[in-house]
Amino acid sequence: RVETDVEALGQSTDELRYEVTETALQADADATDDVTGGPVFAVVPAAAAIVRASRSVASDDARTRVVHYEQDFVLHRPLEAGTTVVVQAAPIALLARPNGTSLVIHVVTRDEHGEALNEQYVTEFFRGVEAPASIGERAPDHGFEADGKPPLAEITHAIADDQTVRYADASGDHFAIHLDDEFARSVGLPGRIVHGLCTMAFTGRAVLETAGIADPLAIRRLAVRFSAPLFPGDTLTTTVWELGERRYGFVAAGSDGAPVIKDGRAELR
């Protein structure tokens, strides 16, 4: 049976600890063709807590229908090698939508003294799963309006054929849709697809390149909505608008021009 448990909303997972290592930081950088310290690495220590929070609400059958819908990082302090972090995640909203149900998970990563290092809002979408009602607190909005202004830049990055293999090893996400063409086609995809968070990392790089900044620690917030898959061997073009006060809006498209990321927002220190 495909079920959701609204009673689990608002209940945090147990504290999970993760030791940040130089090896893990470098693997993430290598997987996204970036320098170490990229903002998307914040999901790696939080991954186990996110899965626990999701499973507390959604049955195993429901989780076979899940896709990553939105991601929002708010970064207070960098994750440094040698640091042990403490992560908790709580499902905070179950939202009925026309073709399924969204689950919003709030994640907080702290150091061992209790100081917040980063926060995340993870929105999952369960295709064809009907929620009893919309309950709970929605994730913060990150949409933007360009208001007719021309973009500041269009930045294109090449996606390597082995990008998904490298990112799977770095992130721990070995879901077969990213690694096995035959399996991906069996669930209705044209072939294996790039991890959404890997795609997101490339868009964060594009914003920094637009701003003329090399240091990824300059990113204070990075948020996106995933709208379509990107494929290994493709290109990703990120179009960036300035919103004022070190704030940027962006969208990104694959080589066919179809948008793969919408409602992108970046805020820099």
Short mmCIF file of C-alpha atoms in Angstrom, two decimals:
data_model
loop_
_atom_site.label_atom_id
_atom_site.label_comp_id
_atom_site.label_asym_id
_atom_site.label_seq_id
_atom_site.Cartn_x
_atom_site.Cartn_y
_atom_site.Cartn_z
CA ARG A 1 0.00 0.00 0.00
CA VAL A 2 1.15 3.51 -0.82
CA GLU A 3 0.81 5.40 2.44
CA THR A 4 1.93 8.59 4.15
CA ASP A 5 2.00 9.20 7.90
CA VAL A 6 1.07 12.78 8.78
CA GLU A 7 1.69 12.07 12.47
CA ALA A 8 5.44 12.07 11.73
CA LEU A 9 5.41 15.70 10.61
CA GLY A 10 7.44 17.95 12.91
CA GLN A 11 9.33 15.09 14.53
CA SER A 12 13.11 15.32 14.18
CA THR A 13 15.36 12.38 13.58
CA ASP A 14 17.91 11.36 16.18
CA GLU A 15 21.20 13.24 16.00
CA LEU A 16 23.48 11.71 13.39
CA ARG A 17 27.22 12.44 13.42
CA TYR A 18 29.50 12.74 10.40
CA GLU A 19 33.22 13.43 10.29
CA VAL A 20 34.20 15.76 7.47
CA THR A 21 37.43 14.57 5.84
CA GLU A 22 39.72 16.09 3.25
CA THR A 23 39.13 12.98 1.13
CA ALA A 24 35.36 13.54 1.10
CA LEU A 25 35.72 17.24 0.29
CA GLN A 26 38.10 16.53 -2.56
CA ALA A 27 35.92 13.73 -3.96
CA ASP A 28 32.98 16.13 -4.09
CA ALA A 29 35.09 18.75 -5.84
CA ASP A 30 36.39 16.21 -8.36
CA ALA A 31 32.85 14.93 -9.02
CA THR A 32 31.56 18.41 -9.90
CA ASP A 33 34.71 19.73 -11.63
CA ASP A 34 34.93 22.37 -8.90
CA VAL A 35 37.32 23.50 -6.20
CA THR A 36 36.85 22.18 -2.66
CA GLY A 37 34.28 23.86 -0.48
CA GLY A 38 31.39 23.90 -2.94
CA PRO A 39 28.02 24.58 -1.27
CA VAL A 40 26.35 21.38 -2.46
CA PHE A 41 28.75 19.27 -0.36
CA ALA A 42 26.52 20.19 2.61
CA VAL A 43 24.08 17.47 1.54
CA VAL A 44 26.63 14.67 2.00
CA PRO A 45 26.74 14.73 5.84
CA ALA A 46 22.94 15.19 5.86
CA ALA A 47 22.00 12.40 3.44
CA ALA A 48 21.28 9.69 6.01
CA ALA A 49 19.13 12.02 8.13
CA ILE A 50 17.15 13.14 5.06
CA VAL A 51 16.35 9.53 4.14
CA ARG A 52 15.25 8.76 7.71
CA ALA A 53 12.98 11.79 7.79
CA SER A 54 11.45 10.83 4.44
CA ARG A 55 10.87 7.23 5.51
CA SER A 56 9.15 8.38 8.69
CA VAL A 57 6.38 9.83 6.51
CA ALA A 58 6.40 7.84 3.27
CA SER A 59 5.99 4.08 2.97
CA ASP A 60 8.52 2.02 1.02
CA ASP A 61 6.06 1.76 -1.85
CA ALA A 62 5.66 5.53 -1.94
CA ARG A 63 9.43 5.99 -1.96
CA THR A 64 9.72 3.99 -5.18
CA ARG A 65 7.92 6.95 -6.79
CA VAL A 66 10.05 9.75 -5.34
CA VAL A 67 11.98 12.41 -7.27
CA HIS A 68 13.98 15.34 -5.95
CA TYR A 69 11.84 18.43 -6.61
CA GLU A 70 13.52 21.38 -4.87
CA GLN A 71 16.67 22.08 -2.85
CA ASP A 72 17.53 25.15 -0.79
CA PHE A 73 20.85 25.58 1.05
CA VAL A 74 21.47 28.36 3.59
CA LEU A 75 25.15 28.29 4.51
CA HIS A 76 26.33 29.89 7.74
CA ARG A 77 29.84 28.46 8.08
CA PRO A 78 31.96 26.18 5.87
CA LEU A 79 32.32 22.46 6.51
CA GLU A 80 36.01 21.97 7.20
CA ALA A 81 38.11 18.81 7.23
CA GLY A 82 38.54 17.42 10.72
CA THR A 83 35.16 18.70 11.93
CA THR A 84 32.55 16.34 13.35
CA VAL A 85 29.08 17.63 12.54
CA VAL A 86 25.73 16.77 14.07
CA VAL A 87 22.71 16.54 11.76
CA GLN A 88 18.98 16.39 12.41
CA ALA A 89 16.17 16.39 9.86
CA ALA A 90 12.43 16.83 10.33
CA PRO A 91 9.58 16.44 7.82
CA ILE A 92 7.63 19.68 8.12
CA ALA A 93 5.00 19.62 5.36
CA LEU A 94 2.99 17.24 3.21
CA LEU A 95 1.48 19.12 0.27
CA ALA A 96 -1.20 17.77 -2.08
CA ARG A 97 -0.51 18.51 -5.75
CA PRO A 98 -2.44 17.63 -8.94
CA ASN A 99 -0.23 14.66 -9.87
CA GLY A 100 1.14 13.61 -6.52
CA THR A 101 2.38 14.80 -3.15
CA SER A 102 5.31 16.94 -2.03
CA LEU A 103 7.17 16.31 1.22
CA VAL A 104 9.23 19.16 2.69
CA ILE A 105 12.13 18.23 4.99
CA HIS A 106 14.04 20.78 7.08
CA VAL A 107 17.63 19.87 7.91
CA VAL A 108 20.01 21.55 10.37
CA THR A 109 23.71 20.73 10.53
CA ARG A 110 25.58 21.92 13.63
CA ASP A 111 29.05 21.62 15.07
CA GLU A 112 29.61 19.72 18.30
CA HIS A 113 29.07 22.93 20.29
CA GLY A 114 25.57 23.35 18.86
CA GLU A 115 26.34 26.23 16.48
CA ALA A 116 24.46 26.00 13.20
CA LEU A 117 26.69 25.44 10.16
CA ASN A 118 23.98 25.21 7.52
CA GLU A 119 20.26 24.67 6.99
CA GLN A 120 18.56 22.91 4.11
CA TYR A 121 15.04 22.59 2.81
CA VAL A 122 14.64 19.42 0.74
CA THR A 123 11.41 18.97 -1.20
CA GLU A 124 10.62 15.51 -2.54
CA PHE A 125 7.79 14.75 -4.96
CA PHE A 126 5.96 11.42 -4.89
CA ARG A 127 4.43 10.78 -8.30
CA GLY A 128 0.86 9.52 -8.19
CA VAL A 129 0.69 9.47 -4.37
CA GLU A 130 -2.39 11.20 -2.99
CA ALA A 131 -2.01 13.18 0.24
CA PRO A 132 -4.99 13.34 2.63
CA ALA A 133 -4.58 17.14 2.76
CA SER A 134 -1.95 19.86 2.61
CA ILE A 135 -0.46 20.07 6.09
CA GLY A 136 2.51 21.91 7.53
CA GLU A 137 5.00 24.65 6.73
CA ARG A 138 6.09 25.24 3.15
CA ALA A 139 9.75 25.80 2.26
CA PRO A 140 10.84 29.44 1.78
CA ASP A 141 10.14 30.86 -1.66
CA HIS A 142 13.07 31.24 -4.07
CA GLY A 143 11.36 32.20 -7.32
CA PHE A 144 12.31 35.43 -9.08
CA GLU A 145 11.10 37.78 -11.78
CA ALA A 146 13.57 39.13 -14.32
CA ASP A 147 11.15 42.02 -15.08
CA GLY A 148 12.32 42.20 -18.67
CA LYS A 149 15.96 42.83 -17.76
CA PRO A 150 18.57 41.20 -20.00
CA PRO A 151 20.65 38.52 -18.32
CA LEU A 152 24.12 39.30 -17.02
CA ALA A 153 25.63 36.16 -18.51
CA GLU A 154 25.10 32.76 -20.04
CA ILE A 155 27.68 30.24 -18.81
CA THR A 156 28.00 26.82 -20.47
CA HIS A 157 29.66 23.81 -18.87
CA ALA A 158 30.26 20.39 -20.43
CA ILE A 159 28.93 17.37 -18.54
CA ALA A 160 31.33 14.43 -18.77
CA ASP A 161 30.25 10.92 -19.70
CA ASP A 162 31.48 9.65 -16.31
CA GLN A 163 30.02 12.56 -14.31
CA THR A 164 27.33 10.41 -12.68
CA VAL A 165 29.81 7.71 -11.70
CA ARG A 166 32.08 10.23 -10.00
CA TYR A 167 29.20 11.97 -8.25
CA ALA A 168 27.67 8.68 -7.09
CA ASP A 169 30.93 7.71 -5.41
CA ALA A 170 31.38 11.17 -3.85
CA SER A 171 27.81 11.60 -2.61
CA GLY A 172 26.90 7.99 -1.81
CA ASP A 173 23.85 8.23 -4.10
CA HIS A 174 24.12 5.08 -6.24
CA PHE A 175 20.49 5.02 -7.38
CA ALA A 176 20.50 3.04 -10.63
CA ILE A 177 18.81 5.76 -12.71
CA HIS A 178 22.14 7.61 -12.55
CA LEU A 179 24.36 4.64 -13.42
CA ASP A 180 22.50 2.08 -15.52
CA ASP A 181 20.98 3.03 -18.89
CA GLU A 182 18.87 -0.10 -19.08
CA PHE A 183 17.38 0.42 -15.62
CA ALA A 184 16.72 4.10 -16.35
CA ARG A 185 14.85 3.16 -19.53
CA SER A 186 12.84 0.56 -17.59
CA VAL A 187 11.36 3.35 -15.44
CA GLY A 188 10.54 5.57 -18.40
CA LEU A 189 13.69 7.67 -18.78
CA PRO A 190 15.65 7.94 -22.05
CA GLY A 191 18.76 6.76 -20.23
CA ARG A 192 20.79 7.43 -17.09
CA ILE A 193 20.45 10.96 -15.77
CA VAL A 194 22.75 13.35 -13.91
CA HIS A 195 22.10 13.74 -10.19
CA GLY A 196 20.10 16.89 -9.53
CA LEU A 197 22.56 18.06 -6.89
CA CYS A 198 25.46 17.64 -9.31
CA THR A 199 23.56 19.80 -11.80
CA MET A 200 22.93 22.30 -9.01
CA ALA A 201 26.66 22.47 -8.23
CA PHE A 202 27.37 23.52 -11.83
CA THR A 203 24.79 26.32 -11.63
CA GLY A 204 26.39 27.60 -8.42
CA ARG A 205 29.73 27.74 -10.27
CA ALA A 206 28.08 29.68 -13.09
CA VAL A 207 26.77 32.32 -10.68
CA LEU A 208 30.23 32.74 -9.14
CA GLU A 209 31.79 33.05 -12.60
CA THR A 210 29.21 35.70 -13.49
CA ALA A 211 30.04 37.62 -10.31
CA GLY A 212 33.79 37.28 -10.92
CA ILE A 213 34.33 35.37 -7.68
CA ALA A 214 36.48 32.25 -7.40
CA ASP A 215 35.78 31.28 -3.79
CA PRO A 216 32.74 28.98 -3.40
CA LEU A 217 32.50 30.00 0.26
CA ALA A 218 31.11 33.31 -1.00
CA ILE A 219 27.74 31.59 -1.53
CA ARG A 220 25.40 32.21 1.40
CA ARG A 221 22.25 30.73 -0.17
CA LEU A 222 21.68 28.51 -3.19
CA ALA A 223 18.19 27.28 -4.11
CA VAL A 224 16.68 25.61 -7.18
CA ARG A 225 13.70 23.72 -8.56
CA PHE A 226 14.55 20.68 -10.65
CA SER A 227 12.33 20.68 -13.73
CA ALA A 228 13.77 18.05 -16.11
CA PRO A 229 16.68 15.60 -16.27
CA LEU A 230 20.16 16.34 -17.61
CA PHE A 231 22.17 13.59 -19.27
CA PRO A 232 25.85 12.56 -19.23
CA GLY A 233 27.70 13.97 -22.22
CA ASP A 234 25.28 16.91 -22.43
CA THR A 235 26.03 20.59 -21.91
CA LEU A 236 24.47 22.81 -19.25
CA THR A 237 23.88 26.50 -19.96
CA THR A 238 23.07 28.67 -16.95
CA THR A 239 21.50 32.07 -17.60
CA VAL A 240 22.02 34.54 -14.75
CA TRP A 241 20.21 37.78 -13.85
CA GLU A 242 21.25 40.29 -11.19
CA LEU A 243 18.50 40.93 -8.63
CA GLY A 244 20.43 43.50 -6.59
CA GLU A 245 22.44 43.51 -3.34
CA ARG A 246 24.56 40.47 -4.28
CA ARG A 247 21.46 38.46 -5.17
CA TYR A 248 21.10 36.57 -8.44
CA GLY A 249 18.35 34.63 -10.20
CA PHE A 250 19.08 31.92 -12.73
CA VAL A 251 17.71 29.15 -14.90
CA ALA A 252 19.62 26.35 -16.63
CA ALA A 253 19.01 24.32 -19.76
CA GLY A 254 20.46 21.26 -21.47
CA SER A 255 21.89 21.25 -25.00
CA ASP A 256 18.38 20.91 -26.48
CA GLY A 257 17.32 24.15 -24.80
CA ALA A 258 14.84 22.47 -22.45
CA PRO A 259 15.02 23.90 -18.90
CA VAL A 260 16.44 21.49 -16.33
CA ILE A 261 16.52 24.02 -13.46
CA LYS A 262 14.04 26.80 -12.77
CA ASP A 263 13.56 29.35 -9.98
CA GLY A 264 17.28 29.41 -9.20
CA ARG A 265 18.39 31.89 -6.58
CA ALA A 266 21.85 32.62 -5.22
CA GLU A 267 22.83 35.07 -2.49
CA LEU A 268 26.49 35.95 -1.99
CA ARG A 269 28.30 37.23 1.07
#
